[in-house]
Structure formats: structure tokens, C-alpha cells
Amino acid sequence: MGENLENINPKLYKKLDNREITAEEQDEGIADEFDAREIFDIIRNINDPEHPLTLEELNVVEHSLIEVDDKRNRVDVKFTPTIPHCSMATLIGLSIRVQLLRALPARFKVSVEISPGTHVSEAAVNKQLADKERVAAALENSMLLGVINQCLMPKD
Amino acid sequence: MGTLELKQKLSGHRGRVWSVCWHPKGANLASCGEDKTIIIWGSEGLKWVTKMILTEGHSRTIRELAWSPCGNYIASASFDATTAIWDKKSGQFECNATLEGHENEVKSVNWSISGQLLATCSRDKSVWVWEVNDDEYECAAVINAHTQDVKKVRWHPHEEILASASYDNTVKLFKEDLADSDWSCVATLSSHTSTVWSLSWDKTGNRIASCSDDKTVKIWREYKPGNETGVATPNNEPVWKCICTLSGYHTRTIYDIDWCKSTGLLVTACGDDIIRVFKEDDDCDPHQPSFTMVCSMDSAHTQDVNCVQWNPVVPGQLASSSDDSFVKIWSYNE
């Protein structure tokens, strides 16, 4: 299937080490706010739709491009398509969105956007991903949901 | 400052509640959402209770519903690309007609004041006008004026003029040309910088309020040919101008707006979980009006507020619906 890929030889990036769980985090008595690293851990292992690699390995998601304001219920994720004309950008953004919708408490307002300047249709993709009505309609499409679930399926 | 007093929190839906609509007599409320059901609520004494649950009309999310002006019919718009018409000729509400034709999700449905026309709009970018004759529904027009997903359709309060709001950032107005009975776009209201989610006419039909993903509300006014203000009207058609922008109040997308026909109050539903009420200032210039926010109900719901609607009969009574699966009944007090 190599010839059908848009980006045949994507650059690979080193993965972050696993996060160390502190004693404080293990203490159920202490209220533990969500931080950027936890959000990163929720989305780092999402599979790329084309390659047998994770979004972290392709540098599509990065710890530094995640902002969290737990008190104000905000999670903002920026992602970087591997190439500026990537036709999978909306699907990747949708996968990140769905993963966060499933993992986070409903109080969070999640925004998923393309890193500024990294995609030719950045504004159009961002508008689509921010439209919850269109996202809801897309997720009722069983074919599309199947593809997204494939991306979200953990390996091993 | 006014206050919004929560009268009752209605539970019954599973998942997101997209829309609520008051019966024209104001004693019943209908709601719909992602659970594909319509719930009809009625008051018993001081309490609101479930009167009926309508199921099996749609195979996907029900996005919006509308009571006919006579109160005998409900139209429901669904992501399954159809619009269902429900009536209770048999005593119970039943789905007795299904309007097909849109290519994909139907986003909104609305009856004209005469009840003789029905409008629907869809992600397929089109607006359809249906003629109603003895329970037969015939497509009178397919209007392809918008360049993107159409989010909302709303008829003029007295005339057969239709307004639509779209993902293409505009509001458009449509009218039938009596010479060839063709429906065409007679005005495009451009000023919003992102999706226009909803709109509401004022009681006169001379003004429209629109709300958008750009976090603003805009007030538009019609200037007819020969108007005293001197606004030019090329082609002898009325011209609509944005005469006021309410910015800086909403922190996220504004999903719905309703302009009360009796009190003149504006209410908005926002993605920041807040319901806000605005009142027009008494002594303002009608061509440059100003509005004051008279109420901001923080955490009106625990998630996005999707829909707000004033009771058409009981002044100050308000219904809202949210992603948090609840419908709420409020009372606004000055």
C-alpha cells in the first residue's frame, strides 16, 4: 500500500519517558487537577490513520502544545499534520477530540486545532472541528466511527 | 439587574438535548435530542411532568422541532435527512408524514404564521419550502443560495418571508416572486465573522437578532424603499443593515437567541453554560440602538446551553436545553 501514502517516509521522533506517578497523586485524599502531561498521556498513543505509528512518534501531538486550565474547565490541544496538505488532518483532529470526550469529565470544554501555519486548509479544518453539531453528526456515521475507533484502539 | 429563577429541572432525555419548543398556547413544551425521542411536557398544578414520549419517528438525532401555529402538529428535523410531521388525529401523537429530499442532516424546521408553509434546511446547503394542503406536503422550492451548511430557518412573524442562518457566516432572506412563483434570495446579511447559529425576528418583523460562533449578537434593521433615513435601496428592494453589535459579553459560541414578542427581551444560549438576558435601552436612537445585559445566569446548565425560548403566552417564562441532558424552566424577574 506504500504507493498510496501521501507521506511515504515520515520523520520519526523520540517518545517521552513514562510519567512518574508521585505519592501525592496516589493519595486519594488529595484532589488532583488535570495538567498538560496527563492530557498528553491520553492522546499520545492514538494511531496515525496511515502509518503503524502513534501521533507522538510522528510529532503530530506534543506535550508543549497542550494547555489546560482545570479550574476554568478548558483543554486546548494543538496538533501538527505531518505535511501541510495532509488530507487526514480532519480525521486526526476528530480522533483526538473523541478520545478526550471519552476520557475527560463532561465539564471540560475541549478545543482541538491545527498548530498555526502548519496546514494549507487550517482555518477550514479548525472551523469544522469546533462545530459540535457537525462533529455529532459525523460520529453517528458508523463507517467514520469505525475508522476513528481503529485509530483509538491501543496496540499490544 | 433582573434575575432568572429556576422553576424546574426536567429530566427524561438521555444525552444531549438539542431543542425545546413551546406550544403556541404556552401550556405545553416539547423537547428533542440525541436520544431520537420527543418529550412533550405539561404542567400539573405548579409542576411540569412528562405527558407523552414520541419515539420511532427518526433513526438518528432529532435536531429541532416546531409546533404549528394552530398547535395541532409538530414538525421534527433529524440528522436522518428527513422531517417528520406528527399529529394527534387518532388521540395520540403519531408520525403521519415524512418529508424526504434533503441529501443529509436536516438542521432546522419552522412553520409560517399561516401554517400553510413549512421550511427546512440542511447540511446539504439548501433551504426547502414546503406547501401544506390537507395534510399533503409538496415541495414548493429548493433554494441553493447558501454556500455552506444551513443551521437555522425562521419565518417572519406576519408575512411569508423566510430567514436562514448558515455556516457560511451569513443570514439570508427569501421571498416568493409572485410573477413566476419562484423563491429567491432578497437580502444577504453579512457582518458575522464565523458560523451564524441562530436568529430571531422581533415582534414587528422589521428587525432580526442573530448570534454566532464569533461570540457576538447582531441586530439588523430593514430599510424599505423611500425610507426617511435616506438609506439607499437599489432595485427597489428593502435593504437590511446591521445597526448594533453586542460584543464582549459571551466567552464562547452562542448557539441560540430568542427575541420575546411580548416583553422585547433578548435571551441567548451560550457554550460557556450561561444564559444571558438583554434589554433595549428606553431612550436610544432606533437607528443606533443600545442594549444592556440585565441578567447573566452563571452555570445555568453544567454544559453548553443549546436552546432558549420565551413562553409565547406567559411573559418572562423561559425554557432552555443543554448538552447536560436537562431541560430547565426559568422565570425572569425584573
Coordinates of C-alpha atoms in Angstrom, one line a residue:
Chain A
M1 CA 0.0 0.0 0.0
G2 CA 3.1 2.2 0.1
E3 CA 2.4 4.0 -3.2
N4 CA -1.0 5.3 -1.9
L5 CA 0.5 7.0 1.1
E6 CA 0.7 10.8 1.0
N7 CA 3.8 10.9 3.2
I8 CA 5.8 7.8 2.4
N9 CA 8.7 8.3 4.8
P10 CA 7.6 10.3 7.8
K11 CA 10.2 11.6 10.2
L12 CA 10.2 9.7 13.5
Y13 CA 10.5 11.4 16.8
K14 CA 11.7 10.1 20.2
K15 CA 9.0 9.2 22.6
L16 CA 8.8 10.9 26.0
D17 CA 9.6 8.7 29.0
N18 CA 6.7 7.4 31.0
R19 CA 5.5 9.8 33.6
E20 CA 6.4 9.1 37.2
I21 CA 3.5 8.8 39.5
T22 CA 4.1 10.7 42.7
A23 CA 3.0 9.7 46.1
E24 CA 0.7 12.7 46.2
E25 CA -1.1 11.6 43.0
Q26 CA -1.7 8.2 44.5
D27 CA -3.2 9.7 47.6
E28 CA -6.9 9.5 47.0
G29 CA -7.5 12.2 49.7
I30 CA -5.8 14.9 47.6
A31 CA -7.8 16.5 44.8
D32 CA -5.7 16.1 41.7
E33 CA -6.1 18.6 38.9
F34 CA -5.7 17.7 35.2
D35 CA -2.4 19.0 33.8
A36 CA -1.0 19.1 30.3
R37 CA 1.1 15.9 30.8
E38 CA -2.0 13.9 31.7
I39 CA -3.8 15.1 28.6
F40 CA -0.8 14.3 26.6
D41 CA -0.8 10.7 28.0
I42 CA -4.5 10.4 27.0
I43 CA -3.7 11.2 23.3
R44 CA -0.1 10.3 22.7
N45 CA -0.9 6.7 21.7
I46 CA -3.6 7.4 19.2
N47 CA -2.6 5.7 16.0
D48 CA -2.0 7.5 12.8
P49 CA -4.7 6.6 10.2
E50 CA -2.0 5.8 7.6
H51 CA 1.1 4.6 9.4
P52 CA 1.6 1.9 12.1
L53 CA 2.9 4.7 14.3
T54 CA 1.4 6.8 17.1
L55 CA 0.7 10.5 16.9
E56 CA 3.5 11.1 19.4
E57 CA 6.1 9.2 17.2
L58 CA 5.1 11.4 14.3
N59 CA 5.2 14.5 16.4
V60 CA 1.6 15.3 15.5
V61 CA 0.9 15.8 19.2
E62 CA 3.4 17.3 21.6
H63 CA 3.3 17.9 25.4
S64 CA 4.2 21.6 24.8
L65 CA 1.2 22.2 22.5
I66 CA -1.3 21.4 25.2
E67 CA -2.8 23.9 27.5
V68 CA -5.0 23.0 30.4
D69 CA -6.9 25.3 32.8
D70 CA -8.6 22.8 35.2
K71 CA -10.5 25.5 37.2
R72 CA -12.0 27.0 34.1
N73 CA -12.7 23.6 32.5
R74 CA -10.5 24.3 29.5
V75 CA -8.4 21.9 27.5
D76 CA -6.8 23.3 24.3
V77 CA -4.8 20.9 22.1
K78 CA -2.9 22.0 19.0
F79 CA -1.7 19.3 16.6
T80 CA 0.7 19.4 13.7
P81 CA -0.1 17.4 10.5
T82 CA 2.9 15.6 9.1
I83 CA 2.7 17.5 5.8
P84 CA 0.9 20.8 5.0
H85 CA -1.6 19.3 2.6
C86 CA -2.4 16.2 4.7
S87 CA -5.9 15.1 3.7
M88 CA -6.1 13.2 7.0
A89 CA -6.0 16.4 9.2
T90 CA -9.7 16.5 10.0
L91 CA -9.8 12.8 10.8
I92 CA -6.7 13.1 13.1
G93 CA -8.3 16.1 14.8
L94 CA -11.6 14.2 15.2
S95 CA -9.8 11.2 16.7
I96 CA -8.1 13.5 19.3
R97 CA -11.5 15.1 20.1
V98 CA -13.3 11.8 20.5
Q99 CA -10.5 10.4 22.7
L100 CA -10.7 13.4 25.0
L101 CA -14.5 13.4 25.0
R102 CA -14.5 9.8 26.2
A103 CA -11.7 10.2 28.7
L104 CA -12.4 13.6 30.4
P105 CA -15.3 14.6 32.7
A106 CA -18.1 16.3 30.7
R107 CA -17.4 19.7 32.4
F108 CA -14.4 20.2 30.1
K109 CA -14.6 22.4 27.0
V110 CA -12.2 20.8 24.6
S111 CA -10.7 22.7 21.6
V112 CA -8.6 20.9 19.0
E113 CA -6.9 23.0 16.4
I114 CA -4.1 22.8 13.9
S115 CA -0.8 24.4 15.0
P116 CA -0.8 27.8 13.3
G117 CA 0.9 27.8 9.9
T118 CA 1.3 24.1 9.5
H119 CA -1.6 23.2 7.1
V120 CA -3.0 24.8 3.9
S121 CA -6.6 24.5 5.0
E122 CA -6.0 25.3 8.6
A123 CA -9.0 27.7 9.1
A124 CA -11.5 25.3 7.4
V125 CA -10.3 22.3 9.4
N126 CA -10.4 24.2 12.6
K127 CA -13.9 25.5 12.0
Q128 CA -15.1 22.0 11.2
L129 CA -13.5 20.5 14.4
A130 CA -15.0 23.3 16.5
D131 CA -18.6 22.8 15.2
K132 CA -20.1 20.4 17.7
E133 CA -23.2 19.8 15.6
R134 CA -21.1 18.6 12.7
V135 CA -18.9 16.5 15.0
A136 CA -22.0 14.9 16.5
A137 CA -23.4 14.1 13.0
A138 CA -20.0 12.7 11.9
L139 CA -19.9 10.4 15.0
E140 CA -23.3 9.0 14.0
N141 CA -21.8 7.8 10.8
S142 CA -20.8 4.2 11.6
M143 CA -18.2 3.9 8.9
L144 CA -16.4 7.0 10.1
L145 CA -16.8 5.9 13.7
G146 CA -15.2 2.6 12.8
V147 CA -12.2 4.4 11.3
I148 CA -11.8 6.6 14.4
N149 CA -12.2 3.6 16.8
Q150 CA -9.4 1.9 14.8
C151 CA -7.2 5.0 15.5
L152 CA -8.1 4.9 19.1
M153 CA -7.5 1.2 19.6
P154 CA -4.5 0.7 21.8
K155 CA -1.8 -1.6 20.4
D156 CA -0.3 -4.7 22.1
Chain B
M1 CA -30.4 43.8 37.3
G2 CA -33.0 41.2 36.7
T3 CA -32.8 37.6 38.0
L4 CA -33.6 34.2 36.5
E5 CA -35.3 32.0 38.9
L6 CA -35.1 28.2 38.2
K7 CA -38.6 26.9 38.4
Q8 CA -37.9 23.3 37.5
K9 CA -35.2 21.0 36.1
L10 CA -36.8 18.4 33.8
S11 CA -35.1 15.0 33.3
G12 CA -36.1 12.4 30.8
H13 CA -33.8 12.6 27.9
R14 CA -30.6 10.5 27.6
G15 CA -27.7 12.6 26.3
R16 CA -27.7 16.0 24.7
V17 CA -31.0 17.9 24.4
W18 CA -30.8 20.0 21.2
S19 CA -34.0 21.9 21.2
V20 CA -37.1 23.0 23.1
C21 CA -40.3 24.5 21.6
W22 CA -43.4 25.9 23.4
H23 CA -46.9 25.1 22.2
P24 CA -48.5 28.3 20.9
K25 CA -50.8 28.4 23.9
G26 CA -47.9 28.1 26.3
A27 CA -49.2 25.3 28.4
N28 CA -47.0 22.6 26.8
L29 CA -43.4 22.3 25.9
A30 CA -41.7 19.8 23.5
S31 CA -38.0 18.8 23.6
C32 CA -35.8 16.6 21.5
G33 CA -32.2 15.4 21.3
E34 CA -29.7 12.8 20.5
D35 CA -31.8 10.0 22.1
K36 CA -34.1 10.3 19.0
T37 CA -37.2 11.0 21.1
I38 CA -39.5 13.9 21.5
I39 CA -40.9 14.5 25.0
I40 CA -44.0 16.6 25.5
W41 CA -44.2 18.2 28.9
G42 CA -47.2 19.8 30.5
S43 CA -47.9 21.5 33.8
E44 CA -50.0 19.9 36.6
G45 CA -50.6 22.5 39.2
L46 CA -47.1 24.0 39.7
K47 CA -45.2 21.0 38.5
W48 CA -44.1 20.1 35.0
V49 CA -44.5 16.5 34.1
T50 CA -44.0 14.2 31.1
K51 CA -47.2 14.0 29.1
M52 CA -46.0 11.9 26.2
I53 CA -42.8 10.5 24.7
L54 CA -42.7 10.1 20.9
T55 CA -40.4 7.5 19.6
E56 CA -39.7 5.7 16.3
G57 CA -40.1 8.7 14.0
H58 CA -36.4 9.1 13.3
S59 CA -33.4 6.8 13.1
R60 CA -30.9 9.5 14.1
T61 CA -30.6 12.6 16.4
I62 CA -33.6 14.9 16.3
R63 CA -32.1 18.4 16.0
E64 CA -35.1 20.6 16.2
L65 CA -38.8 20.6 16.4
A66 CA -41.6 23.2 15.8
W67 CA -45.3 23.3 16.8
S68 CA -47.6 24.5 14.0
P69 CA -49.3 27.9 14.8
C70 CA -52.6 26.0 15.4
G71 CA -50.9 23.8 17.9
N72 CA -52.1 20.5 16.3
Y73 CA -48.9 19.5 14.6
I74 CA -45.3 19.0 15.5
A75 CA -42.6 19.0 12.8
S76 CA -39.2 17.4 13.7
A77 CA -35.9 17.8 11.8
S78 CA -33.5 15.0 12.1
F79 CA -29.9 14.1 11.2
D80 CA -31.5 11.1 9.3
A81 CA -32.2 13.6 6.5
T82 CA -36.0 13.6 7.0
T83 CA -38.5 15.9 8.6
A84 CA -41.4 14.1 10.4
I85 CA -44.9 15.6 10.9
W86 CA -46.8 14.4 14.0
D87 CA -50.5 14.9 14.7
K88 CA -53.0 13.6 17.2
K89 CA -55.9 12.9 15.0
S90 CA -56.1 9.4 16.5
G91 CA -56.0 10.8 20.0
Q92 CA -52.3 10.1 20.4
F93 CA -49.4 12.0 18.6
E94 CA -48.4 9.9 15.7
C95 CA -46.0 10.4 12.8
N96 CA -48.3 10.6 9.8
A97 CA -46.0 12.2 7.2
T98 CA -42.2 12.1 6.5
L99 CA -40.7 14.7 4.3
E100 CA -37.8 13.5 2.3
G101 CA -35.5 15.2 -0.2
H102 CA -32.5 16.6 1.7
E103 CA -29.2 14.9 0.9
N104 CA -28.1 14.8 4.5
E105 CA -28.8 16.1 8.1
V106 CA -31.8 18.4 8.4
K107 CA -30.8 21.1 10.9
S108 CA -33.9 23.2 11.4
V109 CA -37.7 23.4 10.7
N110 CA -40.2 26.2 11.0
W111 CA -43.8 26.9 10.2
S112 CA -45.0 30.2 8.6
I113 CA -47.6 32.1 10.6
S114 CA -50.4 30.9 8.4
G115 CA -49.4 27.3 8.9
Q116 CA -49.6 26.9 5.1
L117 CA -45.8 26.8 4.6
L118 CA -43.0 24.9 6.2
A119 CA -39.3 25.5 5.8
T120 CA -36.4 23.1 6.3
C121 CA -32.7 23.5 5.9
S122 CA -29.8 21.1 5.8
R123 CA -26.0 20.4 5.8
D124 CA -26.6 20.0 2.0
K125 CA -26.6 23.8 1.9
S126 CA -30.2 24.1 0.7
V127 CA -33.3 25.6 2.1
W128 CA -36.6 23.9 1.2
V129 CA -40.1 25.5 1.3
W130 CA -43.0 23.0 1.6
E131 CA -46.6 23.8 0.9
V132 CA -49.2 22.3 3.2
N133 CA -52.6 21.3 1.8
D134 CA -54.9 19.0 3.7
D135 CA -52.0 17.0 5.3
E136 CA -50.2 16.8 2.0
Y137 CA -46.8 18.3 1.8
E138 CA -45.4 19.4 -1.5
C139 CA -42.0 20.9 -2.1
A140 CA -42.6 24.4 -3.5
A141 CA -38.9 25.5 -3.7
V142 CA -35.4 24.3 -3.3
I143 CA -33.2 27.3 -2.6
N144 CA -29.5 27.0 -3.1
A145 CA -28.3 30.4 -2.0
H146 CA -26.0 29.5 0.8
T147 CA -22.5 28.2 0.1
Q148 CA -22.3 26.1 3.3
D149 CA -24.3 24.1 5.9
V150 CA -27.5 25.9 6.8
K151 CA -28.1 26.0 10.5
K152 CA -31.5 27.7 11.1
V153 CA -34.7 28.8 9.3
R154 CA -37.2 31.2 10.8
W155 CA -40.3 32.8 9.2
H156 CA -41.3 36.4 9.5
P157 CA -43.9 36.9 12.3
H158 CA -46.6 38.1 9.9
E159 CA -45.5 37.7 6.3
E160 CA -44.3 34.9 4.1
I161 CA -40.7 36.0 4.3
L162 CA -38.1 33.4 5.4
A163 CA -34.7 34.0 7.1
S164 CA -31.9 31.4 7.2
A165 CA -28.6 31.4 9.1
S166 CA -25.5 29.5 7.9
Y167 CA -22.0 28.1 8.4
D168 CA -21.1 30.5 5.6
N169 CA -21.3 33.3 8.2
T170 CA -24.4 35.0 6.6
V171 CA -28.1 35.4 7.2
K172 CA -30.3 35.4 4.0
L173 CA -33.9 36.4 3.4
F174 CA -36.1 34.7 0.9
K175 CA -39.4 35.7 -0.7
E176 CA -41.7 34.3 -3.4
D177 CA -41.7 36.3 -6.6
L178 CA -45.5 36.4 -7.4
A179 CA -44.9 36.8 -11.1
D180 CA -43.3 33.3 -11.6
S181 CA -43.9 31.8 -8.1
D182 CA -40.1 31.3 -7.7
W183 CA -38.5 31.7 -4.3
S184 CA -35.3 33.8 -4.4
C185 CA -32.9 35.5 -2.1
V186 CA -33.9 39.1 -1.5
A187 CA -31.2 40.1 1.0
T188 CA -27.9 38.8 2.4
L189 CA -26.9 40.0 5.9
S190 CA -23.1 39.9 6.0
S191 CA -21.1 41.0 9.1
H192 CA -20.6 38.0 11.3
T193 CA -17.1 36.5 11.0
S194 CA -18.0 32.9 11.7
T195 CA -21.0 30.5 11.7
V196 CA -24.4 32.1 12.4
W197 CA -26.1 29.5 14.6
S198 CA -29.5 31.1 15.1
L199 CA -31.7 34.2 14.6
S200 CA -34.9 35.6 15.8
W201 CA -37.3 38.2 14.4
D202 CA -38.7 41.0 16.7
K203 CA -42.5 41.3 17.0
T204 CA -42.8 43.8 14.2
G205 CA -40.7 41.8 11.7
N206 CA -38.6 45.0 11.0
R207 CA -35.6 43.7 12.9
I208 CA -33.7 40.5 13.3
A209 CA -31.2 39.4 16.0
S210 CA -28.6 36.9 15.0
C211 CA -26.0 35.0 17.1
S212 CA -22.7 33.4 16.0
D213 CA -19.6 31.4 16.7
D214 CA -17.8 34.8 16.6
K215 CA -19.3 35.4 20.1
T216 CA -21.4 38.4 19.1
V217 CA -25.0 39.1 18.7
K218 CA -26.0 41.5 15.9
I219 CA -29.2 43.5 15.4
W220 CA -30.3 44.1 11.9
R221 CA -32.9 46.6 10.7
E222 CA -35.0 46.7 7.5
Y223 CA -35.0 49.9 5.4
K224 CA -37.8 50.0 2.9
P225 CA -37.6 51.9 -0.4
G226 CA -38.3 55.6 0.2
N227 CA -37.2 55.4 3.9
E228 CA -36.9 58.7 5.7
T229 CA -33.4 57.9 7.0
G230 CA -32.0 58.1 3.4
V231 CA -30.6 54.5 3.3
A232 CA -30.2 53.7 -0.4
T233 CA -32.4 50.8 -1.7
P234 CA -31.1 49.7 -5.1
N235 CA -33.5 47.5 -7.2
N236 CA -36.4 49.0 -5.1
E237 CA -35.9 46.1 -2.6
P238 CA -35.7 46.7 1.2
V239 CA -32.1 46.8 2.5
W240 CA -31.1 45.3 5.8
K241 CA -28.3 46.9 7.8
C242 CA -26.5 45.9 11.0
I243 CA -27.4 48.6 13.5
C244 CA -25.9 47.1 16.7
T245 CA -23.3 44.5 17.7
L246 CA -23.3 43.1 21.2
S247 CA -19.7 42.0 21.7
G248 CA -17.6 41.3 24.8
Y249 CA -20.4 39.5 26.7
H250 CA -20.1 35.9 25.5
T251 CA -17.0 33.9 26.0
R252 CA -17.8 31.0 23.7
T253 CA -20.1 30.1 20.7
I254 CA -23.6 31.5 21.0
Y255 CA -25.9 28.6 19.9
D256 CA -29.3 30.2 20.1
I257 CA -31.2 33.5 20.6
D258 CA -34.8 34.4 21.1
W259 CA -36.5 37.8 21.0
C260 CA -39.6 37.9 23.2
K261 CA -42.6 39.1 21.2
S262 CA -44.3 40.5 24.3
T263 CA -41.5 41.9 26.5
G264 CA -38.9 42.7 23.8
L265 CA -36.3 40.9 25.9
L266 CA -33.5 39.1 24.1
V267 CA -32.1 35.8 25.6
T268 CA -29.0 33.9 24.5
A269 CA -27.8 30.3 24.9
C270 CA -24.0 30.0 25.1
G271 CA -21.3 27.4 25.0
D272 CA -20.0 28.8 28.3
D273 CA -23.1 27.3 30.1
I274 CA -24.5 30.8 30.7
I275 CA -28.0 32.2 29.9
R276 CA -27.9 35.9 29.4
V277 CA -30.8 38.4 29.0
F278 CA -30.5 41.7 27.2
K279 CA -32.9 44.7 27.3
E280 CA -33.1 47.5 24.8
D281 CA -32.4 50.9 26.4
D282 CA -35.5 53.1 26.6
D283 CA -34.3 56.3 25.1
C284 CA -32.0 55.0 22.4
D285 CA -31.9 56.1 18.7
P286 CA -33.9 53.4 16.7
H287 CA -31.2 53.5 14.0
Q288 CA -28.4 53.0 16.5
P289 CA -30.0 51.2 19.4
S290 CA -28.1 50.1 22.6
F291 CA -28.8 47.1 24.7
T292 CA -28.0 46.4 28.3
M293 CA -27.3 43.0 29.8
V294 CA -29.9 42.7 32.6
C295 CA -29.1 39.2 33.7
S296 CA -26.3 36.7 33.4
M297 CA -27.1 33.3 34.9
D298 CA -23.8 31.6 35.5
S299 CA -23.8 27.7 35.3
A300 CA -27.4 27.8 34.1
H301 CA -26.5 24.3 33.0
T302 CA -23.4 22.2 33.6
Q303 CA -22.6 22.0 29.9
D304 CA -23.3 24.0 26.7
V305 CA -26.7 25.6 26.5
N306 CA -28.1 24.7 23.1
C307 CA -31.5 26.4 23.0
V308 CA -33.5 29.1 24.8
Q309 CA -37.1 30.1 24.1
W310 CA -39.5 32.5 25.8
N311 CA -43.0 31.2 26.5
P312 CA -45.3 32.9 23.9
V313 CA -48.1 33.4 26.4
V314 CA -46.5 33.7 29.9
P315 CA -44.3 36.8 30.0
G316 CA -40.8 36.1 31.5
Q317 CA -41.2 32.3 31.4
L318 CA -38.2 30.7 29.7
A319 CA -37.2 27.2 28.7
S320 CA -33.7 26.1 28.0
S321 CA -31.9 22.8 27.0
S322 CA -28.4 21.6 27.2
D323 CA -25.7 19.0 26.5
D324 CA -26.1 18.1 30.2
S325 CA -29.4 16.2 29.2
F326 CA -31.7 18.6 31.1
V327 CA -34.5 20.9 30.1
K328 CA -35.0 23.8 32.5
I329 CA -37.9 26.2 33.1
W330 CA -37.0 29.6 34.3
S331 CA -38.8 32.8 35.3
Y332 CA -37.3 36.1 34.6
N333 CA -38.0 38.9 37.1
E334 CA -37.0 42.5 36.6

